[in-house]
Amino acid sequence: MFLARRAAHSLGRAQLARGLSSRASAILSSLDISTTEEIPGVYDGQWRGSGDIFSSVCPTTGETLAHVRTATPQELHDAIGRAREAYTVFRHVPAPRRGEILRQIREALAAKRDELGSLVSLEMGKIKTEGRGEVQEFIDICDYAVGLSRMMNGNVVASERPGHSILEVPNPLGVVAVLSAFNFPVAVYGWNLALSLAAGNATIWKPSPSTPLCSIAVARIVARVLESNGIPGAVAGLVTGGKEAGAAIAESRDIELVSFTGSEHVGRIVGKNVMSRFGKTILELGGNNASIVMPDADLSLAVPAVFFGAVGTAGQRCTSTRRLYLHSDIASEFLGRLTKLYSTVQPADPLVDGTLLGPLHSSAALKMYSNTIDHLRSIGAEILTGGNRYTDAPLDAGNFVQPTISIPKSVDPKAPIWSTETFAPILNVATFDHLEEAIAWNNAVPQGLSSSLWTRDIRNVGKWIGPGGSDTGIVNVNVGTSGAEIGAAFGGNKSTGWGRESGGDAWKQYVRWSACTINFSDCAPLAQGVNFTA
Ligand code: UN1
């Protein structure tokens, strides 16, 4: 993935209002987003913003949706300061009370589920059911965090010394920064905010520069709940901005944890910068996910799942299926069925019910798609379907591309076409004869986010999820690579960054752990039998 920075230029107000379609203005006004004024893109208890103006551009129509006033470096600095102050208050609020605030945030989000979902479709470009699903994901993690607020338990550890107890105590951590990507402009923030808030931290959000409206709409909903509960708004701050803002956050010693979602390239820089000041990171970077289909798989399940994995969200999920390894016994039947499904896809406005294929998010994504297709052609890959942009009106106004299936000549997983994540609906296919070979290919790439095996044979399942099996963070069986629920920890290994967010034990990263040895006795023995008596 990448961070696409929109051109920062100011159009006149009248021009913005006149140019806006009714489709867009209905959604923006349902969320009280001005269609005429510049919108403040910084919240630290108060709404402000006097930095560069960023434009939000609709990927479907190319129209400018709004202009957002981002943070100046000073405003960013102040917002971090206010987050720290807010943390010193919020850490004393009992965790179940924090849970009650999360419950109210959950209710406020649910009341605007459709409106927010449509805004995601409008600004990011994913189809309506997926936009709505993303808001649902935020709601789900709020539910999870409400429960968590009464279950963030520490441990009591047996001490080797008489009259002693050892406690492992989780305390609030401090300020957590969330640097999120364009492709999940609501849910990924939700995963982080819900856990961070339950844990008693202040959170500061720098969203992708190209999805500022989603972040402003969400931040307003959260801010209203905080304010009505007498909690400082800077507990959930927002700072829109570009690369410089992200870099300043990575370098700030006032931020304990930086949770970054984005490309391996940027993640490497963020990771190094945060580590150089001994801060904590959660990195969710590239995915290059494979599905493996065995001859005993139920193809009536596997084919539609691979279709969703590769074409859903126009291939712009970290978890999208990018590699397909087919057993040679079923390869030709599978590809026949899959290409038939591809041929039914009609690109259209993602806001129209029934659309399955919306646009890519940006012109940069379009370029990445075209470059990869050119590369596939240059290495003599067979393009089974797709390979072109949609250039007829009205699709030419947006970033529409044909979902593509290709068969590269080389199956070498180290070749660039197999080892690089292309954030677009391009599926590369190879055939194999033995599961071990497919698992080796699955594991041979730098990334390690998600993978999926299709089989009915329990012995294959054992191999796949065991020590010699898939090395990704998400290892599915008869379930596609994308579309994880919030209950398990989400994240990947290797160059995906080893981060874990959302469910499972992910919350443990958002707290400061204290190992407390307490002596209740009248003696003070040393551990390990050490004698230091004078
Ligand atoms: C992402 O693409 O950054 O598992 C997140 C999924 C979604 C989350 C994807 N629940 O596809």
Coordinates of N, CA, C and O in Angstrom, one line a residue, residues 419-495:
S419 N 6.8 -12.0 -5.5 CA 7.3 -11.6 -4.2 C 6.9 -10.2 -3.8 O 7.2 -9.7 -2.7
T420 N 6.2 -9.4 -4.7 CA 5.9 -8.0 -4.5 C 4.4 -7.9 -4.3 O 3.6 -8.5 -5.1
E421 N 4.0 -7.1 -3.4 CA 2.5 -6.8 -3.2 C 2.1 -5.7 -4.2 O 2.7 -4.6 -4.2
T422 N 1.2 -6.0 -5.1 CA 0.6 -5.0 -5.9 C -0.8 -4.8 -5.4 O -1.7 -5.7 -5.4
F423 N -1.1 -3.5 -5.0 CA -2.4 -3.2 -4.3 C -3.5 -3.0 -5.4 O -3.9 -1.8 -5.5
A424 N -3.9 -4.0 -6.1 CA -4.8 -3.9 -7.2 C -5.4 -5.3 -7.4 O -4.8 -6.3 -7.0
P425 N -6.5 -5.4 -8.2 CA -7.1 -6.7 -8.4 C -6.4 -7.6 -9.5 O -6.9 -7.8 -10.6
I426 N -5.2 -8.0 -9.1 CA -4.4 -8.8 -10.0 C -4.1 -10.2 -9.3 O -3.5 -10.1 -8.2
L427 N -4.5 -11.3 -9.9 CA -4.3 -12.6 -9.3 C -3.4 -13.4 -10.2 O -3.7 -13.6 -11.3
N428 N -2.3 -13.8 -9.6 CA -1.3 -14.6 -10.3 C -1.5 -16.1 -9.9 O -1.7 -16.4 -8.8
V429 N -1.5 -17.0 -10.9 CA -1.8 -18.4 -10.7 C -0.7 -19.3 -11.1 O 0.0 -19.0 -12.1
A430 N -0.5 -20.3 -10.3 CA 0.5 -21.4 -10.7 C -0.1 -22.7 -10.2 O -1.0 -22.8 -9.4
T431 N 0.3 -23.8 -10.9 CA -0.2 -25.2 -10.5 C 0.9 -26.0 -9.8 O 2.1 -25.7 -10.0
F432 N 0.5 -26.9 -8.9 CA 1.4 -27.7 -8.2 C 0.9 -29.2 -8.1 O -0.3 -29.4 -8.4
D433 N 1.8 -30.1 -7.7 CA 1.3 -31.5 -7.6 C 1.3 -32.0 -6.1 O 0.6 -32.9 -5.8
H434 N 2.1 -31.3 -5.3 CA 2.2 -31.8 -3.9 C 2.0 -30.6 -2.9 O 2.5 -29.5 -3.2
L435 N 1.2 -30.9 -1.9 CA 0.9 -29.8 -0.9 C 2.2 -29.1 -0.4 O 2.3 -27.9 -0.2
E436 N 3.2 -30.0 -0.1 CA 4.4 -29.4 0.4 C 5.0 -28.3 -0.5 O 5.6 -27.3 0.0
E437 N 4.9 -28.6 -1.8 CA 5.5 -27.6 -2.7 C 4.7 -26.3 -2.6 O 5.3 -25.2 -2.6
A438 N 3.4 -26.4 -2.5 CA 2.6 -25.2 -2.5 C 2.8 -24.4 -1.1 O 2.9 -23.2 -1.1
I439 N 3.0 -25.2 -0.1 CA 3.3 -24.5 1.2 C 4.6 -23.8 1.2 O 4.8 -22.7 1.6
A440 N 5.6 -24.5 0.5 CA 6.9 -23.8 0.3 C 6.8 -22.5 -0.4 O 7.4 -21.5 -0.1
W441 N 6.0 -22.5 -1.5 CA 5.8 -21.3 -2.3 C 5.1 -20.2 -1.4 O 5.4 -19.0 -1.4
N442 N 4.1 -20.7 -0.7 CA 3.3 -19.8 0.2 C 4.3 -19.0 1.1 O 4.1 -17.8 1.4
N443 N 5.3 -19.8 1.7 CA 6.1 -19.2 2.7 C 7.4 -18.5 2.1 O 8.1 -17.9 2.9
A444 N 7.6 -18.6 0.8 CA 8.9 -18.1 0.3 C 8.9 -16.6 0.0 O 10.0 -16.1 -0.3
V445 N 7.8 -15.9 0.2 CA 7.8 -14.5 -0.1 C 8.2 -13.7 1.2 O 8.1 -14.3 2.3
P446 N 8.5 -12.4 1.1 CA 8.9 -11.7 2.3 C 7.7 -11.5 3.2 O 7.9 -11.4 4.4
Q447 N 6.5 -11.3 2.7 CA 5.4 -10.9 3.5 C 4.7 -12.2 4.2 O 4.9 -13.3 3.7
G448 N 4.0 -11.9 5.2 CA 3.4 -13.1 5.9 C 2.1 -12.7 6.6 O 1.9 -12.9 7.8
L449 N 1.1 -12.1 5.8 CA -0.1 -11.7 6.5 C -1.2 -12.8 6.6 O -1.5 -13.3 7.6
S450 N -1.7 -13.3 5.4 CA -2.8 -14.2 5.4 C -2.6 -15.3 4.4 O -1.9 -15.1 3.4
S451 N -3.3 -16.4 4.6 CA -3.2 -17.5 3.6 C -4.4 -18.4 3.8 O -5.0 -18.4 4.9
S452 N -4.7 -19.2 2.8 CA -5.9 -20.0 2.9 C -5.7 -21.4 2.2 O -5.2 -21.4 1.0
L453 N -6.1 -22.4 2.8 CA -6.0 -23.8 2.2 C -7.5 -24.3 2.0 O -8.3 -24.2 2.9
W454 N -7.7 -24.8 0.8 CA -9.0 -25.4 0.5 C -8.9 -26.9 0.4 O -8.2 -27.4 -0.5
T455 N -9.5 -27.7 1.3 CA -9.3 -29.1 1.4 C -10.4 -29.7 2.3 O -11.0 -29.0 3.1
R456 N -10.7 -31.0 2.1 CA -11.6 -31.7 3.0 C -10.9 -32.7 3.8 O -11.4 -33.4 4.6
D457 N -9.6 -32.8 3.6 CA -8.7 -33.9 4.2 C -8.1 -33.3 5.4 O -7.2 -32.4 5.4
I458 N -8.4 -33.9 6.6 CA -7.9 -33.5 7.9 C -6.4 -33.5 7.9 O -5.7 -32.7 8.6
R459 N -5.8 -34.5 7.2 CA -4.3 -34.6 7.2 C -3.7 -33.3 6.6 O -2.7 -32.8 7.1
N460 N -4.3 -32.8 5.6 CA -3.8 -31.6 5.0 C -3.9 -30.4 5.9 O -3.0 -29.6 6.0
V461 N -5.0 -30.4 6.7 CA -5.2 -29.3 7.6 C -4.1 -29.3 8.7 O -3.6 -28.3 9.1
G462 N -3.8 -30.6 9.2 CA -2.8 -30.7 10.2 C -1.4 -30.1 9.7 O -0.8 -29.4 10.4
K463 N -1.1 -30.5 8.5 CA 0.2 -30.0 7.9 C 0.2 -28.5 7.8 O 1.1 -27.8 8.1
W464 N -1.0 -27.9 7.4 CA -1.1 -26.5 7.1 C -1.0 -25.6 8.3 O -0.4 -24.6 8.3
I465 N -1.6 -26.1 9.4 CA -1.6 -25.2 10.6 C -0.5 -25.6 11.6 O -0.4 -24.9 12.6
G466 N 0.3 -26.6 11.3 CA 1.3 -27.1 12.2 C 2.6 -26.4 11.9 O 2.8 -25.5 11.2
P467 N 3.7 -27.0 12.6 CA 5.0 -26.3 12.6 C 5.6 -26.2 11.2 O 6.4 -25.3 10.9
G468 N 5.3 -27.1 10.3 CA 5.9 -27.0 8.9 C 4.9 -26.4 8.0 O 5.0 -26.5 6.8
G469 N 3.8 -25.8 8.5 CA 2.8 -25.2 7.7 C 3.0 -23.8 7.3 O 4.1 -23.3 7.2
S470 N 1.8 -23.1 7.1 CA 1.9 -21.7 6.6 C 2.5 -20.8 7.7 O 2.2 -20.9 8.9
D471 N 3.4 -19.9 7.2 CA 4.1 -19.0 8.2 C 3.4 -17.6 8.3 O 4.0 -16.7 8.8
T472 N 2.1 -17.5 7.9 CA 1.5 -16.2 7.9 C 0.8 -16.0 9.3 O 0.6 -17.0 10.0
G473 N 0.4 -14.8 9.6 CA -0.3 -14.5 10.8 C -1.7 -15.0 10.8 O -2.3 -15.4 11.9
I474 N -2.3 -15.1 9.7 CA -3.7 -15.5 9.5 C -3.6 -16.8 8.6 O -3.1 -16.7 7.5
V475 N -4.1 -17.9 9.2 CA -3.9 -19.2 8.5 C -5.3 -19.9 8.4 O -5.8 -20.5 9.4
N476 N -6.0 -19.7 7.3 CA -7.4 -20.2 7.2 C -7.5 -21.5 6.5 O -6.6 -21.9 5.7
V477 N -8.6 -22.2 6.7 CA -8.9 -23.5 6.1 C -10.4 -23.3 5.6 O -11.3 -23.1 6.4
N478 N -10.6 -23.5 4.3 CA -11.9 -23.4 3.7 C -12.6 -22.0 3.9 O -13.8 -21.9 4.0
V479 N -11.7 -21.0 4.1 CA -12.1 -19.6 4.3 C -11.1 -18.8 3.5 O -9.9 -19.1 3.5
G480 N -11.6 -17.8 2.8 CA -10.6 -17.0 2.0 C -9.6 -16.3 2.8 O -9.7 -16.3 4.0
T481 N -8.7 -15.6 2.1 CA -7.6 -14.9 2.8 C -8.1 -13.6 3.5 O -7.5 -13.1 4.5
S482 N -9.2 -13.0 3.0 CA -9.6 -11.7 3.5 C -10.9 -11.9 4.4 O -11.5 -12.9 4.4
G483 N -11.3 -10.7 5.0 CA -12.6 -10.7 5.7 C -12.5 -11.3 7.1 O -13.5 -11.9 7.5
A484 N -11.4 -11.1 7.8 CA -11.3 -11.6 9.2 C -12.3 -11.0 10.1 O -12.6 -9.8 10.0
E485 N -12.7 -11.7 11.1 CA -13.5 -11.2 12.2 C -12.6 -10.5 13.2 O -11.4 -10.7 13.2
I486 N -13.2 -9.7 14.1 CA -12.4 -8.9 15.1 C -11.9 -9.7 16.3 O -11.1 -9.3 17.0
G487 N -12.5 -10.9 16.5 CA -12.2 -11.6 17.8 C -10.8 -12.1 17.9 O -10.3 -12.1 19.0
A488 N -10.2 -12.6 16.8 CA -8.8 -13.0 16.9 C -7.9 -11.9 16.7 O -8.3 -10.9 16.0
A489 N -6.6 -12.0 17.1 CA -5.7 -10.9 16.8 C -5.4 -10.9 15.3 O -5.3 -11.9 14.7
F490 N -5.4 -9.7 14.8 CA -5.2 -9.5 13.3 C -3.7 -9.0 13.1 O -3.3 -8.0 13.7
G491 N -3.0 -9.7 12.2 CA -1.7 -9.2 11.8 C -0.9 -10.2 11.2 O -1.3 -11.4 11.0
G492 N 0.3 -9.8 10.7 CA 1.1 -10.7 10.0 C 2.6 -10.7 10.4 O 3.0 -9.9 11.2
N493 N 3.3 -11.7 9.9 CA 4.7 -12.0 10.3 C 5.7 -11.4 9.2 O 5.3 -10.9 8.2
K494 N 6.9 -11.6 9.5 CA 8.0 -11.2 8.5 C 7.8 -9.8 8.1 O 7.6 -8.9 8.9
S495 N 7.9 -9.5 6.8 CA 7.9 -8.1 6.4 C 6.5 -7.4 6.5 O 6.3 -6.2 6.3

